[in-house]
Amino acid sequence: MPNFDFTPPHDHHHRHHHQLILLFLSLLLSATNTAPASATTTNYERFKEAPQFYNSPACPSLDTGGTNEMCSDQAVHVAMTLDVAYIRGSMAAILSVLQHSSCPQNILFHFIASATANHHHLRHTISHSFPSLKFQIYPYDSSAVSGLISTSIRSALDCPLNYARNYLANLLPPCLTRVVYLDSDLVLVDDIAKLAATPLGNSSVLAAPEYCNANFTSYFTPTFWSNPTLSLTFAGRKACYFNTGVMVIDLQRWRQGDYTTKIVEWMELQKRMRIYELGSLPPFLLVFAGNIAAVDHRWNQHGLGGDNYRGLCRNLHPGPVSLLHWSGKGKPWVRLDANSPCPLDALWAPYDLLQTPFALDS
């Protein structure tokens, strides 16, 4: 028997109109991410495509004669960690590196991501915004370090990925000899090739800006300083504080000296007796302070995120600036989103690639 529909025409129109409204509302909700995230779904941030940057005519060729381009000695190798929580900062950092480079096509990125992270999503996000970027993502199994992490003054400092820099020589290809390590909460306003070319002298394993006016003793506990066996660690060394968010590392010297083991040994001691308070930095100071190559302070104008407790606004240190670093509790994207930015956050904002809902590209 034929199925006759006796619905009046105007009801057809009304039902169709109703469906369109429902469709528009569902699109609106998905676009603005107002639906609550369940345990099985993740509301990923979306990012715009960055401009394409090209080498100047004087740039050397990365022709490696058929060998892996990711090993090229002519390239500037940059290592960064990558995760969903900080990816907005990472994208801004990448853009700033490329924008201020004379040879942007000669910069190869080596991203370290947790082995349990969604690598497909991370790879897609990077490739979408930087279609020509040469990069590799390396899985980092944090299970070994998780048992060594001591709670510190700020929970973000206890993230296992924060300790990936300890293991770079193991995670990156053996063919890599030198790498620039960068945190995700910074932007460059100068050519990274200058930083990468920092001379390391005859024996230094890494280079970083040193701050000898900082109170070095405050990074370690009275337990450490009152134990002669421990405090003699710095005997004969002009040990100064340095920030591990910007480092030039000789990976060959690191491997030869087995410095990962040296760092891990201090972390193991920390689990038995509390000798420091601040996350992943003190083991680096214990192993390297006083033995690193100097880098001009312009390459790490750090502390722009304020301290680790309140994240108050900070001013620039005197002198020229090549790199702005929002180390500390306050991150520029968080403060901008909350409509409570610090004055210097305006210097980070132009590198923000976040795709806002219904934004029209100009």
Coordinates of N, CA and C in Angstrom, one line a residue, residues 58-294:
A58 N 72.1 33.7 0.1 CA 73.4 33.4 0.6 C 73.3 32.1 1.5
C59 N 72.1 31.5 1.7 CA 72.0 30.4 2.6 C 72.7 29.1 2.0
P60 N 73.4 28.4 2.9 CA 74.0 27.1 2.3 C 72.9 26.1 2.0
S61 N 73.3 25.2 1.1 CA 72.3 24.1 0.7 C 72.4 23.0 1.8
L62 N 71.2 22.4 2.0 CA 71.2 21.3 3.0 C 71.3 19.9 2.3
D63 N 71.8 20.0 1.0 CA 72.1 18.7 0.3 C 73.0 17.8 1.1
T64 N 72.5 16.6 1.5 CA 73.3 15.7 2.3 C 73.7 14.5 1.5
G65 N 73.6 14.6 0.2 CA 74.1 13.5 -0.6 C 73.4 12.2 -0.4
G66 N 72.1 12.3 -0.1 CA 71.3 11.1 0.0 C 71.1 10.6 1.5
T67 N 71.9 11.2 2.4 CA 71.8 10.8 3.8 C 70.6 11.6 4.4
N68 N 70.2 11.3 5.6 CA 69.1 11.9 6.3 C 69.2 13.4 6.5
E69 N 68.3 14.1 5.9 CA 68.4 15.6 6.0 C 68.3 16.1 7.4
M70 N 67.6 15.3 8.3 CA 67.5 15.7 9.7 C 68.8 15.6 10.4
C71 N 69.9 15.2 9.8 CA 71.2 15.1 10.4 C 72.2 16.2 9.8
S72 N 71.7 17.0 8.9 CA 72.6 17.9 8.2 C 73.4 18.8 9.1
D73 N 74.7 18.9 8.9 CA 75.5 19.8 9.7 C 75.3 21.3 9.3
Q74 N 74.7 21.5 8.1 CA 74.5 22.9 7.6 C 73.2 23.5 8.2
A75 N 72.4 22.7 8.9 CA 71.1 23.1 9.4 C 71.3 23.6 10.8
V76 N 70.4 24.5 11.3 CA 70.2 24.8 12.7 C 69.2 23.8 13.3
H77 N 69.6 23.1 14.2 CA 68.7 22.1 14.9 C 68.1 22.6 16.1
V78 N 66.8 22.6 16.2 CA 66.1 23.2 17.4 C 65.3 22.0 18.0
A79 N 65.5 21.9 19.3 CA 64.7 20.9 20.1 C 63.7 21.6 21.0
M80 N 62.5 21.1 21.0 CA 61.4 21.6 21.9 C 60.6 20.5 22.3
T81 N 59.9 20.6 23.5 CA 58.9 19.7 23.9 C 57.6 20.1 23.3
L82 N 56.7 19.1 23.2 CA 55.4 19.4 22.5 C 54.3 18.7 23.3
D83 N 53.3 19.4 23.7 CA 52.1 18.8 24.3 C 50.9 19.7 24.2
V84 N 49.7 19.2 24.4 CA 48.5 19.9 24.1 C 48.4 21.1 25.1
A85 N 48.9 21.0 26.3 CA 48.7 22.1 27.3 C 49.5 23.3 26.9
Y86 N 50.7 23.2 26.2 CA 51.5 24.3 25.9 C 51.6 24.6 24.4
I87 N 50.8 23.8 23.6 CA 51.1 23.9 22.2 C 50.9 25.3 21.6
R88 N 50.0 26.1 22.2 CA 49.8 27.5 21.8 C 51.1 28.3 21.9
G89 N 51.8 28.1 23.0 CA 53.1 28.7 23.1 C 54.1 28.2 22.2
S90 N 54.1 26.9 21.9 CA 55.0 26.3 21.0 C 54.9 26.8 19.6
M91 N 53.6 27.0 19.2 CA 53.3 27.5 17.8 C 53.9 28.9 17.6
A92 N 53.7 29.7 18.7 CA 54.2 31.1 18.6 C 55.7 31.1 18.6
A93 N 56.3 30.2 19.3 CA 57.8 30.1 19.4 C 58.3 29.7 18.0
I94 N 57.7 28.7 17.4 CA 58.2 28.3 16.0 C 58.1 29.4 15.0
L95 N 56.9 30.1 15.0 CA 56.7 31.2 14.1 C 57.8 32.3 14.3
S96 N 58.1 32.6 15.5 CA 59.1 33.7 15.8 C 60.4 33.3 15.3
V97 N 60.8 32.0 15.5 CA 62.1 31.5 15.0 C 62.2 31.7 13.5
L98 N 61.2 31.2 12.8 CA 61.2 31.3 11.3 C 61.2 32.7 10.8
Q99 N 60.3 33.6 11.4 CA 60.2 34.9 11.0 C 61.4 35.8 11.0
H100 N 62.3 35.5 12.0 CA 63.5 36.3 12.2 C 64.8 35.6 11.7
S101 N 64.6 34.5 11.0 CA 65.8 33.8 10.5 C 66.1 34.2 9.0
S102 N 67.4 34.3 8.7 CA 67.9 34.6 7.4 C 67.7 33.3 6.5
C103 N 67.8 32.2 7.2 CA 67.7 30.9 6.4 C 66.6 30.0 7.1
P104 N 65.4 30.4 7.0 CA 64.3 29.6 7.7 C 64.2 28.2 7.2
Q105 N 64.5 28.0 5.9 CA 64.3 26.6 5.4 C 65.4 25.7 5.8
N106 N 66.4 26.3 6.5 CA 67.6 25.5 7.0 C 67.4 25.2 8.5
I107 N 66.2 25.5 9.1 CA 66.0 25.2 10.5 C 65.2 23.9 10.6
L108 N 65.7 22.9 11.3 CA 65.1 21.6 11.5 C 64.6 21.5 12.9
F109 N 63.4 21.2 13.1 CA 62.8 21.1 14.4 C 62.7 19.6 14.9
H110 N 63.1 19.4 16.1 CA 63.1 18.1 16.7 C 62.2 18.2 18.0
F111 N 60.9 17.7 17.9 CA 59.9 17.8 18.9 C 59.9 16.5 19.8
I112 N 59.9 16.7 21.1 CA 59.8 15.6 22.0 C 58.4 15.6 22.6
A113 N 57.7 14.5 22.5 CA 56.3 14.4 23.0 C 56.2 13.2 23.8
S114 N 55.3 13.2 24.8 CA 55.1 12.0 25.6 C 54.7 10.9 24.7
A115 N 55.2 9.7 25.1 CA 54.8 8.5 24.3 C 53.3 8.2 24.3
T116 N 52.6 8.7 25.3 CA 51.2 8.5 25.4 C 50.4 9.6 24.8
A117 N 51.0 10.7 24.2 CA 50.3 11.8 23.6 C 49.8 11.3 22.2
N118 N 48.8 12.1 21.7 CA 48.3 11.8 20.4 C 49.2 12.4 19.3
H119 N 50.2 11.6 18.9 CA 51.2 12.1 18.0 C 50.6 12.5 16.6
H120 N 49.5 11.8 16.2 CA 48.9 12.1 14.9 C 48.3 13.6 15.0
H121 N 47.7 13.9 16.1 CA 47.1 15.2 16.2 C 48.2 16.3 16.3
L122 N 49.3 16.0 17.0 CA 50.4 17.0 17.1 C 51.0 17.2 15.7
R123 N 51.2 16.1 15.0 CA 51.9 16.2 13.7 C 50.9 17.0 12.7
H124 N 49.7 16.7 12.8 CA 48.7 17.4 11.9 C 48.7 18.9 12.2
T125 N 48.7 19.3 13.5 CA 48.6 20.7 14.0 C 49.8 21.4 13.4
I126 N 51.0 20.9 13.6 CA 52.3 21.5 13.1 C 52.2 21.6 11.6
S127 N 51.9 20.6 10.9 CA 51.9 20.5 9.4 C 50.8 21.5 8.8
H128 N 49.7 21.6 9.5 CA 48.7 22.5 9.0 C 49.1 24.0 9.1
S129 N 49.8 24.4 10.2 CA 50.2 25.8 10.3 C 51.5 26.1 9.6
F130 N 52.4 25.0 9.5 CA 53.7 25.2 8.8 C 53.9 24.1 7.8
P131 N 53.2 24.2 6.6 CA 53.2 23.1 5.7 C 54.6 22.7 5.2
S132 N 55.5 23.6 5.2 CA 56.9 23.3 4.6 C 57.9 23.0 5.7
L133 N 57.5 23.0 7.0 CA 58.4 22.8 8.1 C 59.1 21.4 8.1
K134 N 60.4 21.4 8.2 CA 61.0 20.1 8.4 C 61.1 19.8 9.8
F135 N 60.4 18.7 10.2 CA 60.4 18.4 11.7 C 60.2 16.9 11.9
Q136 N 60.5 16.5 13.1 CA 60.4 15.1 13.5 C 59.8 15.1 14.9
I137 N 58.9 14.2 15.3 CA 58.4 14.0 16.6 C 59.0 12.7 17.2
Y138 N 59.6 12.9 18.4 CA 60.2 11.7 19.0 C 59.4 11.3 20.3
P139 N 59.0 10.1 20.5 CA 58.3 9.7 21.7 C 59.2 9.6 22.9
Y140 N 58.7 10.1 24.0 CA 59.4 10.2 25.2 C 58.6 9.4 26.3
D141 N 59.2 8.3 26.7 CA 58.6 7.4 27.7 C 59.0 8.0 29.1
S142 N 58.0 8.6 29.7 CA 58.3 9.3 31.0 C 58.2 8.4 32.2
S143 N 58.0 7.1 32.0 CA 57.8 6.2 33.2 C 59.1 6.1 34.1
A144 N 60.3 6.2 33.4 CA 61.5 6.1 34.2 C 61.7 7.3 35.1
V145 N 61.4 8.5 34.5 CA 61.6 9.8 35.3 C 60.5 10.0 36.3
S146 N 59.3 9.5 36.0 CA 58.2 9.8 36.9 C 58.5 9.4 38.3
G147 N 59.2 8.3 38.5 CA 59.5 7.9 39.9 C 60.6 8.7 40.6
L148 N 61.2 9.6 39.8 CA 62.3 10.4 40.3 C 61.9 11.8 40.6
I149 N 60.7 12.2 40.2 CA 60.3 13.6 40.3 C 59.8 13.9 41.7
S150 N 60.4 14.9 42.3 CA 60.0 15.4 43.7 C 59.1 16.5 43.5
T151 N 58.1 16.6 44.3 CA 57.2 17.8 44.3 C 57.9 19.1 44.5
S152 N 57.6 20.1 43.7 CA 58.2 21.4 43.8 C 57.2 22.5 44.2
I153 N 57.6 23.7 44.1 CA 56.8 24.8 44.5 C 55.7 25.1 43.5
R154 N 55.7 24.6 42.3 CA 54.6 24.8 41.3 C 54.4 23.6 40.6
S155 N 53.1 23.1 40.5 CA 52.8 21.8 40.0 C 53.2 21.6 38.5
A156 N 53.2 22.7 37.8 CA 53.5 22.7 36.3 C 55.0 22.2 36.2
L157 N 55.8 22.5 37.2 CA 57.2 22.2 37.1 C 57.5 20.7 37.3
D158 N 56.4 20.0 37.8 CA 56.6 18.6 38.0 C 56.1 17.7 36.9
C159 N 55.7 18.3 35.8 CA 55.3 17.5 34.6 C 56.5 16.7 34.1
P160 N 56.4 15.4 33.8 CA 57.5 14.6 33.3 C 58.1 15.2 32.1
L161 N 57.3 15.8 31.2 CA 57.9 16.4 29.9 C 58.9 17.5 30.2
N162 N 58.8 18.1 31.4 CA 59.7 19.1 31.8 C 61.1 18.6 32.0
Y163 N 61.2 17.3 32.1 CA 62.5 16.6 32.4 C 63.1 16.0 31.1
A164 N 62.4 16.2 30.0 CA 62.8 15.6 28.7 C 64.2 16.1 28.3
R165 N 64.5 17.4 28.7 CA 65.8 18.0 28.3 C 67.0 17.1 28.9
N166 N 66.7 16.4 30.0 CA 67.8 15.5 30.6 C 68.2 14.4 29.6
Y167 N 67.3 14.0 28.8 CA 67.4 12.8 28.0 C 67.6 13.1 26.5
L168 N 67.8 14.4 26.1 CA 67.9 14.8 24.7 C 68.9 13.9 23.9
A169 N 70.1 13.7 24.5 CA 71.1 12.9 23.8 C 70.7 11.5 23.5
N170 N 69.8 11.0 24.3 CA 69.3 9.6 24.1 C 68.1 9.6 23.1
L171 N 67.3 10.7 23.1 CA 66.1 10.7 22.3 C 66.3 11.1 20.9
L172 N 67.3 12.0 20.7 CA 67.6 12.5 19.3 C 68.5 11.6 18.6
P173 N 68.5 11.6 17.2 CA 69.4 10.7 16.4 C 70.8 10.9 16.8
P174 N 71.6 9.8 16.8 CA 73.0 9.8 17.2 C 73.8 10.7 16.2
C175 N 73.3 10.9 15.0 CA 74.0 11.8 14.0 C 74.0 13.3 14.4
L176 N 73.1 13.7 15.3 CA 73.0 15.1 15.7 C 74.2 15.4 16.6
T177 N 74.9 16.5 16.3 CA 76.0 16.9 17.2 C 75.7 18.1 18.0
R178 N 74.9 19.0 17.5 CA 74.6 20.2 18.3 C 73.1 20.6 18.1
V179 N 72.5 21.1 19.2 CA 71.1 21.4 19.2 C 70.9 22.6 20.0
V180 N 69.9 23.5 19.6 CA 69.5 24.6 20.5 C 68.2 24.1 21.1
Y181 N 68.2 24.1 22.5 CA 67.0 23.7 23.2 C 66.2 24.9 23.6
L182 N 64.9 25.0 23.3 CA 64.0 26.1 23.6 C 62.8 25.7 24.4
D183 N 62.4 26.4 25.4 CA 61.1 26.2 26.1 C 60.0 26.7 25.1
S184 N 58.8 26.4 25.6 CA 57.6 26.7 24.7 C 57.0 28.1 25.1
D185 N 57.5 28.8 26.1 CA 56.9 30.0 26.5 C 57.8 31.2 26.2
L186 N 58.3 31.2 25.0 CA 59.2 32.3 24.5 C 59.0 32.6 23.1
V187 N 59.5 33.8 22.7 CA 59.6 34.2 21.3 C 61.0 34.8 21.0
L188 N 61.5 34.5 19.8 CA 62.7 35.2 19.4 C 62.4 36.4 18.5
V189 N 63.3 37.4 18.6 CA 63.2 38.6 17.8 C 64.5 38.8 17.1
D190 N 65.3 37.8 16.9 CA 66.6 37.8 16.3 C 66.9 36.5 15.6
D191 N 67.9 36.4 14.8 CA 68.2 35.2 14.0 C 68.8 34.1 14.9
I192 N 68.1 33.0 15.0 CA 68.6 31.9 15.8 C 69.9 31.3 15.4
A193 N 70.3 31.5 14.2 CA 71.6 31.0 13.7 C 72.8 31.7 14.6
K194 N 72.6 32.9 15.0 CA 73.6 33.5 15.9 C 73.7 32.8 17.2
L195 N 72.6 32.4 17.8 CA 72.6 31.7 19.0 C 73.2 30.3 18.8
A196 N 72.8 29.6 17.7 CA 73.3 28.3 17.5 C 74.8 28.2 17.2
A197 N 75.4 29.3 16.8 CA 76.8 29.4 16.5 C 77.7 29.7 17.7
T198 N 77.1 29.8 18.9 CA 77.8 30.1 20.1 C 79.0 29.2 20.3
P199 N 80.2 29.7 20.5 CA 81.4 28.8 20.7 C 81.3 28.2 22.1
L200 N 81.6 26.9 22.1 CA 81.6 26.1 23.3 C 83.0 25.8 23.9
G201 N 84.0 26.4 23.3 CA 85.3 26.2 23.8 C 85.8 24.8 23.6
N202 N 86.8 24.4 24.4 CA 87.4 23.1 24.3 C 86.7 22.0 25.1
S203 N 85.9 22.4 26.0 CA 85.3 21.3 26.9 C 83.9 21.5 27.3
S204 N 83.3 22.7 27.1 CA 81.9 22.9 27.6 C 80.9 22.1 26.9
V205 N 80.0 21.5 27.6 CA 79.0 20.7 27.0 C 77.8 21.5 26.6
L206 N 77.5 22.6 27.3 CA 76.4 23.5 26.9 C 76.7 25.0 27.2
A207 N 76.0 25.8 26.5 CA 76.1 27.3 26.6 C 74.7 27.8 27.0
A208 N 74.7 28.8 27.9 CA 73.5 29.5 28.3 C 73.8 30.8 28.9
P209 N 72.9 31.8 29.0 CA 73.2 33.0 29.7 C 73.3 32.7 31.2
E210 N 74.4 33.2 31.8 CA 74.6 33.0 33.3 C 74.2 34.3 34.0
Y211 N 73.7 34.1 35.2 CA 73.3 35.2 36.1 C 73.9 35.1 37.4
C212 N 75.1 35.7 37.5 CA 76.0 35.5 38.7 C 75.5 36.4 39.9
N213 N 74.6 37.3 39.6 CA 74.1 38.2 40.7 C 72.9 37.5 41.4
A214 N 72.4 36.4 40.9 CA 71.3 35.7 41.5 C 71.8 35.0 42.8
N215 N 71.0 34.8 43.8 CA 71.4 34.2 45.0 C 71.4 32.7 44.8
F216 N 72.6 32.2 44.4 CA 72.8 30.8 44.0 C 72.4 29.8 45.2
T217 N 72.8 30.2 46.4 CA 72.5 29.3 47.5 C 71.1 29.0 47.7
S218 N 70.2 29.9 47.3 CA 68.7 29.7 47.5 C 68.1 28.6 46.8
Y219 N 68.9 28.1 45.7 CA 68.3 27.0 44.9 C 68.5 25.6 45.6
F220 N 69.2 25.6 46.8 CA 69.4 24.3 47.5 C 69.1 24.5 48.9
T221 N 68.7 23.4 49.6 CA 68.2 23.4 50.9 C 69.4 23.5 52.0
P222 N 69.1 23.9 53.2 CA 70.1 23.9 54.3 C 70.7 22.5 54.4
T223 N 69.9 21.5 54.2 CA 70.4 20.1 54.3 C 71.6 19.9 53.3
F224 N 71.5 20.5 52.1 CA 72.5 20.4 51.1 C 73.8 21.1 51.6
W225 N 73.6 22.4 52.0 CA 74.8 23.2 52.3 C 75.4 22.8 53.6
S226 N 74.7 22.2 54.5 CA 75.3 21.7 55.8 C 76.0 20.4 55.7
N227 N 75.9 19.8 54.6 CA 76.6 18.5 54.4 C 77.8 18.7 53.5
P228 N 79.0 18.6 54.1 CA 80.3 19.0 53.4 C 80.5 18.2 52.2
T229 N 80.1 16.9 52.2 CA 80.3 16.0 51.0 C 79.5 16.6 49.8
L230 N 78.3 17.1 50.1 CA 77.4 17.6 49.0 C 77.9 19.0 48.6
S231 N 78.1 19.9 49.6 CA 78.4 21.3 49.3 C 79.7 21.5 48.5
L232 N 80.6 20.5 48.8 CA 81.9 20.5 48.1 C 81.8 20.3 46.6
T233 N 80.6 19.9 46.1 CA 80.3 19.7 44.7 C 80.7 20.9 43.9
F234 N 80.5 22.1 44.5 CA 80.8 23.4 43.8 C 82.2 23.9 44.1
A235 N 83.0 23.2 44.8 CA 84.4 23.6 45.1 C 85.2 23.8 43.8
G236 N 85.8 25.0 43.7 CA 86.7 25.2 42.5 C 85.9 25.6 41.3
R237 N 84.6 25.8 41.4 CA 83.7 26.1 40.3 C 83.1 27.5 40.6
K238 N 83.2 28.4 39.7 CA 82.5 29.7 39.8 C 81.0 29.5 39.4
A239 N 80.3 28.9 40.3 CA 78.9 28.4 40.0 C 77.9 29.6 40.0
C240 N 77.2 29.7 38.9 CA 76.2 30.8 38.8 C 74.9 30.2 38.3
Y241 N 73.8 30.8 38.6 CA 72.5 30.4 38.1 C 72.4 30.6 36.6
F242 N 71.8 29.6 35.9 CA 71.5 29.8 34.5 C 70.1 29.1 34.3
N243 N 69.4 29.7 33.4 CA 68.0 29.2 33.1 C 68.1 28.1 32.0
T244 N 67.5 27.0 32.2 CA 67.6 25.8 31.3 C 66.6 25.9 30.1
G245 N 65.9 27.0 30.0 CA 64.9 27.2 28.9 C 65.5 27.6 27.6
V246 N 66.7 28.0 27.6 CA 67.5 28.4 26.4 C 68.9 27.8 26.5
M247 N 69.2 26.8 25.8 CA 70.6 26.2 25.9 C 71.1 25.8 24.5
V248 N 72.4 25.9 24.3 CA 73.0 25.3 23.1 C 73.8 24.1 23.7
I249 N 73.5 22.9 23.1 CA 74.1 21.7 23.7 C 74.9 21.0 22.7
D250 N 76.1 20.6 23.1 CA 77.0 19.7 22.3 C 76.6 18.3 22.6
L251 N 75.8 17.6 21.8 CA 75.3 16.3 22.1 C 76.4 15.2 22.1
Q252 N 77.4 15.4 21.3 CA 78.6 14.5 21.3 C 79.3 14.5 22.6
R253 N 79.6 15.7 23.2 CA 80.2 15.8 24.5 C 79.3 15.3 25.6
W254 N 78.0 15.5 25.4 CA 77.1 15.0 26.4 C 77.1 13.5 26.5
R255 N 77.1 12.9 25.3 CA 77.1 11.4 25.3 C 78.4 10.9 25.8
Q256 N 79.5 11.5 25.4 CA 80.8 11.0 25.9 C 81.0 11.1 27.4
G257 N 80.4 12.2 28.0 CA 80.5 12.3 29.4 C 79.3 11.7 30.2
D258 N 78.4 11.1 29.5 CA 77.3 10.4 30.1 C 76.6 11.3 31.1
Y259 N 76.2 12.5 30.6 CA 75.7 13.5 31.6 C 74.2 13.2 32.0
T260 N 73.5 12.4 31.2 CA 72.2 12.0 31.7 C 72.3 11.2 33.0
T261 N 73.2 10.3 33.0 CA 73.4 9.5 34.3 C 73.7 10.4 35.4
K262 N 74.6 11.4 35.2 CA 75.0 12.3 36.3 C 73.8 13.1 36.8
I263 N 72.9 13.6 35.9 CA 71.7 14.3 36.4 C 70.8 13.3 37.1
V264 N 70.6 12.1 36.6 CA 69.7 11.2 37.2 C 70.2 10.8 38.6
E265 N 71.5 10.7 38.8 CA 72.0 10.4 40.1 C 71.7 11.4 41.2
W266 N 71.7 12.7 40.8 CA 71.3 13.8 41.7 C 69.8 13.7 42.0
M267 N 69.0 13.3 41.0 CA 67.5 13.2 41.2 C 67.3 12.0 42.2
E268 N 68.0 10.9 42.1 CA 67.9 9.8 42.9 C 68.2 10.2 44.4
L269 N 69.3 11.0 44.6 CA 69.6 11.4 45.9 C 68.5 12.3 46.5
Q270 N 67.9 13.2 45.6 CA 66.9 14.1 46.1 C 65.7 13.3 46.6
K271 N 65.4 12.1 46.1 CA 64.3 11.3 46.6 C 64.6 10.8 48.0
R272 N 65.9 10.6 48.3 CA 66.3 10.1 49.6 C 66.4 11.2 50.7
M273 N 67.0 12.4 50.3 CA 67.1 13.5 51.2 C 66.9 14.8 50.4
R274 N 66.0 15.7 50.8 CA 65.6 16.8 50.0 C 66.7 17.9 50.0
I275 N 67.4 18.0 48.8 CA 68.5 18.9 48.7 C 68.2 20.1 47.9
Y276 N 67.0 20.2 47.2 CA 66.6 21.3 46.5 C 65.1 21.4 46.4
E277 N 64.5 22.5 45.9 CA 63.1 22.7 45.9 C 62.5 22.9 44.5
L278 N 63.3 23.2 43.5 CA 62.7 23.7 42.3 C 62.8 22.8 41.1
G279 N 62.0 21.8 41.0 CA 61.8 21.0 39.7 C 63.1 20.5 39.1
S280 N 63.2 20.7 37.7 CA 64.2 20.1 36.9 C 65.5 21.0 36.9
L281 N 65.5 22.2 37.4 CA 66.6 23.1 37.2 C 67.8 22.7 38.1
P282 N 67.6 22.4 39.4 CA 68.8 22.2 40.3 C 69.7 21.0 39.9
P283 N 69.2 19.9 39.3 CA 70.2 18.9 38.9 C 71.1 19.4 37.8
F284 N 70.6 20.3 36.9 CA 71.4 20.9 35.9 C 72.5 21.8 36.5
L285 N 72.1 22.6 37.5 CA 73.1 23.4 38.2 C 74.1 22.6 38.9
L286 N 73.7 21.5 39.5 CA 74.7 20.6 40.2 C 75.7 20.1 39.2
V287 N 75.3 19.7 38.1 CA 76.2 19.1 37.1 C 77.0 20.1 36.3
F288 N 76.4 21.2 35.9 CA 77.0 22.1 34.9 C 77.4 23.5 35.4
A289 N 76.8 24.0 36.5 CA 77.0 25.4 36.9 C 78.5 25.6 37.1
G290 N 79.0 26.7 36.5 CA 80.5 27.0 36.6 C 81.3 26.4 35.5
N291 N 80.7 25.5 34.7 CA 81.4 24.9 33.6 C 80.7 25.1 32.2
I292 N 79.9 26.1 32.1 CA 79.2 26.3 30.8 C 79.8 27.5 30.1
A293 N 79.6 27.5 28.8 CA 80.0 28.6 28.0 C 79.0 29.7 28.1
A294 N 79.5 31.0 28.0 CA 78.7 32.1 28.3 C 77.9 32.5 27.0

